[in-house]
Coordinates of C-alpha atoms (C1' of nucleotides) in Angstrom, one line a residue:
Chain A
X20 CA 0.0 0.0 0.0
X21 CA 1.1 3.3 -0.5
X22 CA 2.8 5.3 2.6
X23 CA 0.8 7.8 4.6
X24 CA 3.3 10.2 3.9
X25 CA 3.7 10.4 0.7
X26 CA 0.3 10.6 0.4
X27 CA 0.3 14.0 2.7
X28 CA 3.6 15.5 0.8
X29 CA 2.0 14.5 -3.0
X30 CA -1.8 14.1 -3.3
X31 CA -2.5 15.7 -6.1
X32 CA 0.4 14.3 -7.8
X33 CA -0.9 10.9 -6.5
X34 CA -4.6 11.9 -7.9
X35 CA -3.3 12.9 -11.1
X36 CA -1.1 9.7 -11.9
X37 CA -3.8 7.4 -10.5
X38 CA -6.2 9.0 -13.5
X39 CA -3.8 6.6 -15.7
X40 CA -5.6 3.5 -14.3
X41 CA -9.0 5.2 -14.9
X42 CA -9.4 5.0 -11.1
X43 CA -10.8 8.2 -9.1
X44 CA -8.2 8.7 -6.3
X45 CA -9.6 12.2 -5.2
X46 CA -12.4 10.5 -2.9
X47 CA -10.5 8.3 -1.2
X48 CA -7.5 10.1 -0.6
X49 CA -9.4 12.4 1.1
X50 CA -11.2 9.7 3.2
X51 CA -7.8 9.0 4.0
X52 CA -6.1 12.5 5.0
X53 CA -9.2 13.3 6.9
X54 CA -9.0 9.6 8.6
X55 CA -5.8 10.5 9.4
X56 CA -5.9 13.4 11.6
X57 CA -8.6 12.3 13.1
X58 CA -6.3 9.2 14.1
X59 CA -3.5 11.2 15.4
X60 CA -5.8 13.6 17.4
X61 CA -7.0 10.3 19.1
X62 CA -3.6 9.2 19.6
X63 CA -2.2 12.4 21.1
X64 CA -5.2 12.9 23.9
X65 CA -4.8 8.9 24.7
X66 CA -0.8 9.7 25.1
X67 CA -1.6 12.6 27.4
X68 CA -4.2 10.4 29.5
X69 CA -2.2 7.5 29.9
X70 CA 1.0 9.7 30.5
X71 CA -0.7 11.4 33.6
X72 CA -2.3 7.4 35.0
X73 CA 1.1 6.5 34.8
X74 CA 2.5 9.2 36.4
X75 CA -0.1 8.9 39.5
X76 CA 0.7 5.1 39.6
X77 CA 4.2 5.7 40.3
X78 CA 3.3 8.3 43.0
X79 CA 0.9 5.7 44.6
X80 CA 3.6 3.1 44.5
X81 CA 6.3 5.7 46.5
X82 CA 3.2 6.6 49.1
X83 CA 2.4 2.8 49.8
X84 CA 6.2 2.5 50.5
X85 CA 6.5 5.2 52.8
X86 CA 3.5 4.4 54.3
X87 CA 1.3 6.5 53.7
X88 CA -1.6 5.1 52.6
X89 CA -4.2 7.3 52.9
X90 CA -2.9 9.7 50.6
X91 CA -2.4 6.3 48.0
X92 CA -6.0 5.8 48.3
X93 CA -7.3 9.3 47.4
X94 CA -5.3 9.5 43.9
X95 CA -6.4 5.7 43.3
X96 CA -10.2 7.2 43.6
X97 CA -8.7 9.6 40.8
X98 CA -7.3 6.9 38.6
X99 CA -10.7 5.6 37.8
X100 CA -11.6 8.7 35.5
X101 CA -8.6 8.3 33.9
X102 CA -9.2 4.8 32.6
X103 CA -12.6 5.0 31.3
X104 CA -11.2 7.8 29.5
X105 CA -8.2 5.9 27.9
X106 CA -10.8 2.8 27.3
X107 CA -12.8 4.8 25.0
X108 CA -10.0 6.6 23.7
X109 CA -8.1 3.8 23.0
X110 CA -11.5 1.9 20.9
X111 CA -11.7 5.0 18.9
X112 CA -8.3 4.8 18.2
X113 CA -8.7 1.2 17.0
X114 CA -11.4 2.0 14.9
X115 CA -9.9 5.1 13.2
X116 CA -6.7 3.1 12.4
X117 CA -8.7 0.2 11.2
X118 CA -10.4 2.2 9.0
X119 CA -7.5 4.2 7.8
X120 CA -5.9 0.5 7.2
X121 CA -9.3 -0.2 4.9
X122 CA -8.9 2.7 3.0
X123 CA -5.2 2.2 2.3
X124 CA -5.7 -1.2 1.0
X125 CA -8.2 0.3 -1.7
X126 CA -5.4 2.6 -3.4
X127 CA -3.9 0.5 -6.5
X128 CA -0.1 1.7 -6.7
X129 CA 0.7 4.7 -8.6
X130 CA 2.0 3.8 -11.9
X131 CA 5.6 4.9 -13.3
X132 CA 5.5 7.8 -15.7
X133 CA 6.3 5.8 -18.4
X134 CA 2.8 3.7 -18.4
X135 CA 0.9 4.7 -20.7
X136 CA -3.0 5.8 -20.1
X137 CA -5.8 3.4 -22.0
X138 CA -8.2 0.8 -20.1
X139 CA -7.8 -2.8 -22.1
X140 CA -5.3 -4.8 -23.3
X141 CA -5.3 -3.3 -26.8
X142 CA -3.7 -0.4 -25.2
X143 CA -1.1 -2.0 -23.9
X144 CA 2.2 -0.3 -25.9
X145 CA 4.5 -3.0 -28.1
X146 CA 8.3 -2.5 -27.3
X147 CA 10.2 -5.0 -28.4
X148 CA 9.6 -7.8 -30.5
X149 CA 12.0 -10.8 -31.6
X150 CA 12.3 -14.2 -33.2
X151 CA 10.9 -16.0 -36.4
X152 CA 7.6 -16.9 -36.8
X153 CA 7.8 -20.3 -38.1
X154 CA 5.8 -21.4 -41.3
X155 CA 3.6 -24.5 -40.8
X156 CA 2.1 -26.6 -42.7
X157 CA -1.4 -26.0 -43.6
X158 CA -2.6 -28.7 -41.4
X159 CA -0.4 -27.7 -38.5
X160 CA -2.4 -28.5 -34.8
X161 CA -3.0 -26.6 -31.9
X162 CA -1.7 -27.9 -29.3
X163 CA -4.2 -29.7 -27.6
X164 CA -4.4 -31.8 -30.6
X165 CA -1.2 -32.4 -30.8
X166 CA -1.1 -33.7 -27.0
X167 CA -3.6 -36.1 -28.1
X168 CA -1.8 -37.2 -31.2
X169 CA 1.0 -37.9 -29.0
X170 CA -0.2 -39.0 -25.9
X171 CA 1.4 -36.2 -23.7
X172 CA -1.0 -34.4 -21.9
X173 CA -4.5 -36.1 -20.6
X174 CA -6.8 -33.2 -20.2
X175 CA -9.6 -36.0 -19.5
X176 CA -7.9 -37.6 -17.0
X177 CA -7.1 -35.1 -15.1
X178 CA -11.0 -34.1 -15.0
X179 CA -11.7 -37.5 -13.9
X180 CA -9.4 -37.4 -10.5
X181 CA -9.8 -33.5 -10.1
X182 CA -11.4 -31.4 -12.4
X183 CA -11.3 -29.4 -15.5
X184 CA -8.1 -27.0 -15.5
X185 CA -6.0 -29.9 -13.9
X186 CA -4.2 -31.7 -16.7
X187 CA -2.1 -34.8 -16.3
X188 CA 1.6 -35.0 -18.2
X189 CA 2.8 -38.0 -19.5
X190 CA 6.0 -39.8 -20.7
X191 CA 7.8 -37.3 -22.8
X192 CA 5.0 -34.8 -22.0
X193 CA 5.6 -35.1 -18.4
X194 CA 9.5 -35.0 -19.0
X195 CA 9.6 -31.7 -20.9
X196 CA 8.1 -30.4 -17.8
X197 CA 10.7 -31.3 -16.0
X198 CA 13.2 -30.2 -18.3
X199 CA 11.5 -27.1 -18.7
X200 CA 12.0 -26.7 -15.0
X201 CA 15.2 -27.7 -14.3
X202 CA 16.6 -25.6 -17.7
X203 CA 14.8 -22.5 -16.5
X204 CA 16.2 -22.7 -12.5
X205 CA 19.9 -23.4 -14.2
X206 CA 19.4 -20.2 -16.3
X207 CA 18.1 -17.9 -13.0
X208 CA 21.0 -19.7 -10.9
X209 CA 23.6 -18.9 -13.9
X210 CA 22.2 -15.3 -13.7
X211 CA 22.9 -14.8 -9.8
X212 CA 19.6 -15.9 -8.7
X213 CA 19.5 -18.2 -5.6
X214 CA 17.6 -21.1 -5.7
X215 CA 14.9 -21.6 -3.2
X216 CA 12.2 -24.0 -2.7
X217 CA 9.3 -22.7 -0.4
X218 CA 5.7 -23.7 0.9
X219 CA 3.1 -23.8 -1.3
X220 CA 0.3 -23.3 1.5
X221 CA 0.9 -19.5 3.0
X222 CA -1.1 -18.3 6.0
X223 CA -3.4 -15.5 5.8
X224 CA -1.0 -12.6 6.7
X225 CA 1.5 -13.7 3.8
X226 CA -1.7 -13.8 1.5
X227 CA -1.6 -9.6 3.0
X228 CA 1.8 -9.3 2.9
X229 CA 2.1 -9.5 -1.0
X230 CA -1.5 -7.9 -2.0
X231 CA -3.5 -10.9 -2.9
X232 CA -5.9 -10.3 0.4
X233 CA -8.3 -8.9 1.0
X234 CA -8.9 -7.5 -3.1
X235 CA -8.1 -11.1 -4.6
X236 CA -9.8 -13.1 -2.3
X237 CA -11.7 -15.1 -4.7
X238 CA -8.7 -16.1 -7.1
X239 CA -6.8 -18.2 -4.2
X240 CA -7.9 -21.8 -3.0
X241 CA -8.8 -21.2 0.4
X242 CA -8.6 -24.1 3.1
X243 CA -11.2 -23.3 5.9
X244 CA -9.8 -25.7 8.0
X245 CA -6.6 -24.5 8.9
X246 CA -7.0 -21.1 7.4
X247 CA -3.9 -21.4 4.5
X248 CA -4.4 -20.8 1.1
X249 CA -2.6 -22.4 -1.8
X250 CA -0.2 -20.1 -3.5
X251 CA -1.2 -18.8 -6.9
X252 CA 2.5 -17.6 -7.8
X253 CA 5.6 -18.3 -5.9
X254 CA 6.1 -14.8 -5.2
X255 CA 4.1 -15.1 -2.4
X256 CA 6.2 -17.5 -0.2
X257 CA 9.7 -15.7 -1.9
X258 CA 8.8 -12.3 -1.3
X259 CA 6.9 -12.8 2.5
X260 CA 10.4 -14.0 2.9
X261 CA 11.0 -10.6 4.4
X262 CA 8.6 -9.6 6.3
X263 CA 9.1 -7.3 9.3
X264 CA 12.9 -7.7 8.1
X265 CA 15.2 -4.6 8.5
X266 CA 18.2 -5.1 6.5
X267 CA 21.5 -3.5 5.7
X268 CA 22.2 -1.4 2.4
X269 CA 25.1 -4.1 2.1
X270 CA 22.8 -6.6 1.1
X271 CA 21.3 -5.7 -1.6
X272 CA 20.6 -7.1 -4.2
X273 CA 19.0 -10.2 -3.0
X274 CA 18.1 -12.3 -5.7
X275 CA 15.9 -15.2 -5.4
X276 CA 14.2 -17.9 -7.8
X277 CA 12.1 -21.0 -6.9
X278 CA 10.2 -23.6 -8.8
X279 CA 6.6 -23.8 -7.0
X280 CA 3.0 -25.4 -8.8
X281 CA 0.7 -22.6 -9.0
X282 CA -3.1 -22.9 -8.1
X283 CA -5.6 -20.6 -9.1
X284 CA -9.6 -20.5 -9.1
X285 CA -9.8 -18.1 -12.0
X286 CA -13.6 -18.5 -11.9
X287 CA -13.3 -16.8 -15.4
X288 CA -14.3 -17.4 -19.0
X289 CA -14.8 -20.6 -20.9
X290 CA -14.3 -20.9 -24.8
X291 CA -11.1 -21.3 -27.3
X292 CA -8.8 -19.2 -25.5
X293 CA -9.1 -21.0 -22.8
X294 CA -9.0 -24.4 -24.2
X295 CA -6.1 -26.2 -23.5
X296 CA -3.0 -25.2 -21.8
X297 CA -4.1 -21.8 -22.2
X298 CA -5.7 -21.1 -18.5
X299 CA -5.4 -23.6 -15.9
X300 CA -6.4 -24.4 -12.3
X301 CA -2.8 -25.7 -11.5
X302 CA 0.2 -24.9 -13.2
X303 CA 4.2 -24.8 -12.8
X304 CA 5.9 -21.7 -13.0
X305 CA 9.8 -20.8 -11.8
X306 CA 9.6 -17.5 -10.7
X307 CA 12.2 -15.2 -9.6
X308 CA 12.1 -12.3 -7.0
X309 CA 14.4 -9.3 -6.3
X310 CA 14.9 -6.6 -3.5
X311 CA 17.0 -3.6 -4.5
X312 CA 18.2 -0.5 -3.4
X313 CA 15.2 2.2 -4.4
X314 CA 17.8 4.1 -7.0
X315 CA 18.7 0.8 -8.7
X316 CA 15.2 -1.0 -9.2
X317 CA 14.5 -0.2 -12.7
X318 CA 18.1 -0.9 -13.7
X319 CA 17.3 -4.1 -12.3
X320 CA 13.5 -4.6 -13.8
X321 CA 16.1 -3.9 -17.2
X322 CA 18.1 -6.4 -16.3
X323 CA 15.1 -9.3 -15.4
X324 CA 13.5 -7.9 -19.0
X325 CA 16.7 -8.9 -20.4
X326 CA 17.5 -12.2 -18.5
X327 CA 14.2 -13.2 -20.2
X328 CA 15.0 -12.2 -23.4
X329 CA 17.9 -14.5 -23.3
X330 CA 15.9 -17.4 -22.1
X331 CA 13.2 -17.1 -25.5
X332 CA 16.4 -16.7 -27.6
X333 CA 17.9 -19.7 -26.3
X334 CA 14.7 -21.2 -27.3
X335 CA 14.0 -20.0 -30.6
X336 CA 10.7 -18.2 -29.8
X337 CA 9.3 -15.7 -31.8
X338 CA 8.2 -13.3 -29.0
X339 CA 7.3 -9.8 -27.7
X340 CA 7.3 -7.7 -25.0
X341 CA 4.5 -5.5 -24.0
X342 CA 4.5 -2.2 -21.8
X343 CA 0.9 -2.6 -20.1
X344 CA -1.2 0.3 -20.0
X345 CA -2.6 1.6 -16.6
X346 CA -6.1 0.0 -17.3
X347 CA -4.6 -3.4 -17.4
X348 CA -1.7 -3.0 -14.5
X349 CA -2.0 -5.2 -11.7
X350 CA -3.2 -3.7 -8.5
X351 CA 0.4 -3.7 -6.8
X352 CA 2.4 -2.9 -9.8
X353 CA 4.2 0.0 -10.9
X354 CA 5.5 -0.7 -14.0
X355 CA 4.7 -4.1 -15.8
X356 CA 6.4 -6.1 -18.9
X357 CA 4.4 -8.5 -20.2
X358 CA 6.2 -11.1 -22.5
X359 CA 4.2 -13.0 -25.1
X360 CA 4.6 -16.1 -27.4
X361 CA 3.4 -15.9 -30.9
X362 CA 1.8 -19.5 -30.9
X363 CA 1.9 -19.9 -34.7
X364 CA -1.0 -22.6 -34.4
X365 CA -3.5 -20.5 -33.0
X366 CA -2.7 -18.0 -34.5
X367 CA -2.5 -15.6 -31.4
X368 CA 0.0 -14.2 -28.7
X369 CA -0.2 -16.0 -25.6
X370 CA 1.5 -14.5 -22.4
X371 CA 4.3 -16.3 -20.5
X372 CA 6.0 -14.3 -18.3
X373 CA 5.1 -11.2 -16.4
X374 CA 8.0 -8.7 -14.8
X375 CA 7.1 -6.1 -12.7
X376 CA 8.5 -3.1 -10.4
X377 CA 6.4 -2.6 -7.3
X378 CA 8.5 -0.3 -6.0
X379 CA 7.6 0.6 -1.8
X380 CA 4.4 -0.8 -2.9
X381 CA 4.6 -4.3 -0.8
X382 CA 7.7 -3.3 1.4
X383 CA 5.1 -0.9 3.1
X384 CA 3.0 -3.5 3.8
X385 CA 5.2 -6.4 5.0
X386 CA 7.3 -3.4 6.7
X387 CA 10.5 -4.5 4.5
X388 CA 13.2 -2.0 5.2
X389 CA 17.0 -1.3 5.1
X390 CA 19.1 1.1 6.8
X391 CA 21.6 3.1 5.0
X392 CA 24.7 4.3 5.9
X393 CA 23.4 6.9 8.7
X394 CA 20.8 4.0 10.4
X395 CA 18.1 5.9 8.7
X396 CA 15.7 3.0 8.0
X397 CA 13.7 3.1 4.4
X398 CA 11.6 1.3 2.4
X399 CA 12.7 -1.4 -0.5
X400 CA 11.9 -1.9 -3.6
X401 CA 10.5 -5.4 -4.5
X402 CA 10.4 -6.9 -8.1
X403 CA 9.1 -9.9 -9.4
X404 CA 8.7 -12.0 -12.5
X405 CA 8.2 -15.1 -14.1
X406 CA 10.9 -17.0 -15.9
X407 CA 9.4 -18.7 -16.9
X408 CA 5.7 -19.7 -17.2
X409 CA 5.6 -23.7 -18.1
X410 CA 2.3 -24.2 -20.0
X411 CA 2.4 -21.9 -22.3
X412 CA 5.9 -21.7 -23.3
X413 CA 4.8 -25.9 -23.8
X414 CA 2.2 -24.7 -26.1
X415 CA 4.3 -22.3 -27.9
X416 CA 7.4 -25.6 -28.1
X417 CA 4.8 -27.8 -29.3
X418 CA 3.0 -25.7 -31.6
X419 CA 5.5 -23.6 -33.5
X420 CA 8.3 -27.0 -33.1
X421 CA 5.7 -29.4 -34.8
X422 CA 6.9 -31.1 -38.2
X423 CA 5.4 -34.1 -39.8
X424 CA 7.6 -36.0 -38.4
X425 CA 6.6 -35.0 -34.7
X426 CA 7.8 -32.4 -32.4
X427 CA 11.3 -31.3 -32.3
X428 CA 12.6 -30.2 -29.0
X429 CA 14.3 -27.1 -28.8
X430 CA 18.5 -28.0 -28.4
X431 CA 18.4 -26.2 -25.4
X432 CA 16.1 -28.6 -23.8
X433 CA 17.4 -31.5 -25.4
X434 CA 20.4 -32.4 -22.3
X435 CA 17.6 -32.0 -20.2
X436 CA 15.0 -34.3 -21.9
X437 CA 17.1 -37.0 -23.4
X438 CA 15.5 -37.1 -26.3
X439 CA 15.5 -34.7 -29.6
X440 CA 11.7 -35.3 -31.3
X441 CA 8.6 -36.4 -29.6
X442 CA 6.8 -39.0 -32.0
Chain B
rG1 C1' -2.3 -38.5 19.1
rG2 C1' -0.8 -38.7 24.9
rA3 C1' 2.4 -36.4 29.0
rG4 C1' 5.6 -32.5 30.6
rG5 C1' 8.6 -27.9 29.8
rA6 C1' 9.5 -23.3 27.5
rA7 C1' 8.9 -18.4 24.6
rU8 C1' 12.6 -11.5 27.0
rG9 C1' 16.5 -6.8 22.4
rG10 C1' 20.8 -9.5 16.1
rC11 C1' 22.3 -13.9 19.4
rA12 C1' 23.0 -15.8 24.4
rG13 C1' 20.8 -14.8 29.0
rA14 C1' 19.1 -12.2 33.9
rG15 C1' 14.7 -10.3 35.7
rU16 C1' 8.3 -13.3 39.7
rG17 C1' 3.8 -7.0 40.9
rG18 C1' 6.2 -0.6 41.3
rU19 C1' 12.0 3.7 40.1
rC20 C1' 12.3 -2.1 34.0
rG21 C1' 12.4 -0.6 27.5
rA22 C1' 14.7 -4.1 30.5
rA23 C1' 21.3 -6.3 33.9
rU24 C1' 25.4 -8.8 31.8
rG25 C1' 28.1 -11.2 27.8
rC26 C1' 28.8 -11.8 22.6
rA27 C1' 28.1 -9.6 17.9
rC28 C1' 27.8 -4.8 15.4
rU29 C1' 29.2 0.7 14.5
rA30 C1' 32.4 4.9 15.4
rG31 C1' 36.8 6.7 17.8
rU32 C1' 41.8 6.1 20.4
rC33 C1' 46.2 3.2 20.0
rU34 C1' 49.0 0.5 15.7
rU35 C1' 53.0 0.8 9.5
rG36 C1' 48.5 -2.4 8.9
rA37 C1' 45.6 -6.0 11.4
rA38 C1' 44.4 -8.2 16.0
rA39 C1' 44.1 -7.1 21.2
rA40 C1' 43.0 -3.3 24.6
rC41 C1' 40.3 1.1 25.8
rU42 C1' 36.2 4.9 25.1
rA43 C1' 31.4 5.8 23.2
rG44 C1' 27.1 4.2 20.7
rC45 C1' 23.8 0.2 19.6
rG46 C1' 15.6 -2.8 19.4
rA47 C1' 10.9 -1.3 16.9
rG48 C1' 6.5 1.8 16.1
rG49 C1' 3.7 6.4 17.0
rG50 C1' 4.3 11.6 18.0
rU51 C1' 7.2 16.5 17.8
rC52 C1' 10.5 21.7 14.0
rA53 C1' 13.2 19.4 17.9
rC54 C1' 12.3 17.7 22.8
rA55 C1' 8.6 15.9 25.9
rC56 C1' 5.4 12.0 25.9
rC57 C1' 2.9 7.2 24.4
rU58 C1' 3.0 1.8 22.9
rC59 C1' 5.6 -2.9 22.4
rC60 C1' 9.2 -8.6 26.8
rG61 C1' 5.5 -14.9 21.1
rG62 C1' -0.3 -13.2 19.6
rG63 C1' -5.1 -11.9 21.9
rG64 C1' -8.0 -11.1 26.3
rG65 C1' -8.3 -10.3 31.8
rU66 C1' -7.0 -9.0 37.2
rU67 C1' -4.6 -4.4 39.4
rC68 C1' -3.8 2.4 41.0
rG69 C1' 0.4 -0.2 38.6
rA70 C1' 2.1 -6.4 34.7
rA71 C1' 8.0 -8.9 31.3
rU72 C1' 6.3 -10.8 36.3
rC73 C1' -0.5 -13.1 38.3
rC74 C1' -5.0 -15.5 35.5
rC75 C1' -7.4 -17.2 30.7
rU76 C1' -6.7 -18.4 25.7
rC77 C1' -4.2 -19.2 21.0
rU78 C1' 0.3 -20.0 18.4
rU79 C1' 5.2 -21.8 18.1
rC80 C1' 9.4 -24.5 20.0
rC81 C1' 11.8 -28.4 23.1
rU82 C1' 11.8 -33.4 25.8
rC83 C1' 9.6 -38.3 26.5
rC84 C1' 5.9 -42.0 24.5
rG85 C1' 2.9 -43.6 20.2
rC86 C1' 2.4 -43.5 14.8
rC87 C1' 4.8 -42.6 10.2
rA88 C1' 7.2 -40.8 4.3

RNA sequence: GGAGGAAUGGCAGAGUGGUCGAAUGCACUAGUCUUGAAAACUAGCGAGGGUCACACCUCCGGGGGUUCGAAUCCCUCUUCCUCCGCCA
């Protein structure tokens, strides 16, 4: 969330950048400024209250010792005042902060100047694009077809033991996974990214920590039991890493990646772009995660745009990479990449891999500082991304790789898989 | 799952109702000394709110209670340790 100070210091600035993401901030910023005061009004009288009830307990404590305890028992009779006061003081208090809290969580993050202003996806601005789009035959197969034809992925099965959205790999299907996996943590690892494997079930206050409670509620499997929910990215776990963590300016940067299944309810559309690989209920992604230094973060989101880059190459995919547009930013995000796999059998851009700056964002609300160099403690910057995404960057191998002799497999990915074709 | 014990500052560890945000040691930071390092010595050294800055307020695993006053007493939750049982 954003920080209460920076709200005081740059409303309108705040308003005016928020307009990008087609969202009114003026109302609720001034809910906020307004909820505010009124919570450090409360605070000051409560301070002044419980300063003087302490003060009299201390004198009550030196009269009792000296014996004196008549005079004990008159300021006792005063005491009582005192703490109704500080009761009801102290509930207002709650609620004010509480709803100050409320309030806070409804503010997306401001977006870097760079975004640029639209609502959809169609606005979204095209900066880079790479790779050749391979021709295909004219009776080339998307690729749930083609993991039919070659008896890779079971989408039936997996609707038998679980439901739709759960596919089951097999033989050389569930292999590539695997490679996939193991090529993509290699690469992050090769790049100076530390390899971590972390819970997939995160409690409620992790779920806060990162922005996917209370606004994404709905999108996470929930167990009522034990009150955890399954992680729909591995960011989660990775970045709740830190929380309430105050660490030195000599740290940075911390670099992390981690192979984790992701599980998401998606209650969304139904229909060809989602058939398929395309959107699923559980899926396996190898994410990484990085905490900078506030005057290095966008060198580093650069360098993550980059890293990826280097990963398509590697694998021969004809892909681009998309500036999104404040309309179709994520809520915690303030700058986005989105990369994108021209799947030549559908005919269509799918995405695979998502890199964002989130700036103070979601160190202000797991309280994820440093100090510098004078102990002044500050806020990091947190930045994520995927690299990579496995099921569509499966689709894209299988689709755009498919010859009539079966699928090649990238060379990359061929040490990895132990086999060059799947046929 | 059963029985018992514990949770205090970065770590270790004292503190069982008042002057305790908290001894002491280690670690850390700065300075002195040294060619440099180490050692020694000196000083500093938890977090949040609040203030121009002080003052002041809150926090001893979380929540609630008793009391004029709680790290200390009571209830509850969580976590960890030991023993037994079960088990990949």
């Amino acid at each position: 969330m954003l920080q209460l100070q920076v709200i005081r210091e740059n409303k309108d600035a705040i308003i005016n950048a928020l307009k990008k993401r087609n969202f009114d901030a003026k109302p609720v910023l001034e809910k906020v400024l307004d909820c505010d005061e009124k919570r450090r009004s409360l605070q000051t009288k409560l301070d002044s209250v419980l300063a003087e009830s302490n003060k009299l307990s201390k004198d009550i404590g030196f009269l009792f010792k000296s014996g004196k305890a008549d005079e004990a028992n008159v300021l006792k009779a005063k005491t009582t005042s005192l703490k109704e006061d500080s009761k009801k003081l102290s509930d207002e208090l709650n609620q004010a902060a509480n709803q100050l809290n409320d309030l806070l969580y409804q503010i997306p993050n401001v977006p870097n100047e760079t975004v640029p202003a639209g609502s959809t996806d169609e606005d979204n601005e095209e900066v880079f694009r790479e790779g050749v789009i391979p021709e295909l035959a004219s009776n080339a197969l998307p690729h749930w077809e083609l993991a039919k034809k070659y008896d890779i992925i079971d989408f039936e099965l997996g609707v038998k033991i679980t439901g739709a959205g759960f596919p089951v790999y097999k033989g050389k299907g569930a292999r590539l996974q695997r490679a996939l996996i193991s090529y993509f943590l290699d690469k992050n690892v090769e790049a100076g990214y530390t390899e971590m494997q972390v819970p997939h079930l995160v409690n409620e206050t992790s779920g806060f920590g990162t922005g996917q409670l209370p606004d994404k509620e709905g999108q996470m499997y929930h167990i009522g039991e034990d009150n955890l929910y399954l992680i729909p990215t591995a960011e989660v776990p990775i970045t709740n890493l830190f929380r309430n963590e105050i660490i030195s300016a000599k740290d940075f940067p911390i670099c992390y990646t981690g192979y984790t299944p992701c599980f998401r309810r998606e209650a969304g559309s139904y229909g060809a772009h989602v058939r398929g690989l395309n959107r699923l209920h559980q899926f396996d992604k190898v994410e990484i995660v990085r905490v900078e230094h506030p005057e290095n973060s966008y060198d580093a989101l650069n360098q993550m745009v980059e890293h990826i880059k280097n990963i398509l190459r590697e694998l021969k995919l004809p892909y681009r990479i998309l500036r999104l547009c404040g309309g179709d930013l994520g809520f915690t995000s303030a700058l986005t990449f989105d990369f994108e796999v021209f799947s030549t059998a559908q005919d269509r851009w799918l995405e695979i891999s998502s890199v964002s700056n989130f700036e103070t964002y979601q160190a202000n609300r797991l309280k994820f500082r440093f100090k510098d160099e004078n102990g002044k403690k500050h806020l990091v910057h947190t930045l994520n991304g995927s690299a990579l995404a496995l099921p569509r960057v499966l689709a894209g191998i299988l689709e755009n790789y498919q010859t009539e002799n079966g699928i090649e497999i990238p060379e990359v990915l061929q040490p990895y898989c132990g086999f060059e074709r799947i046929d």
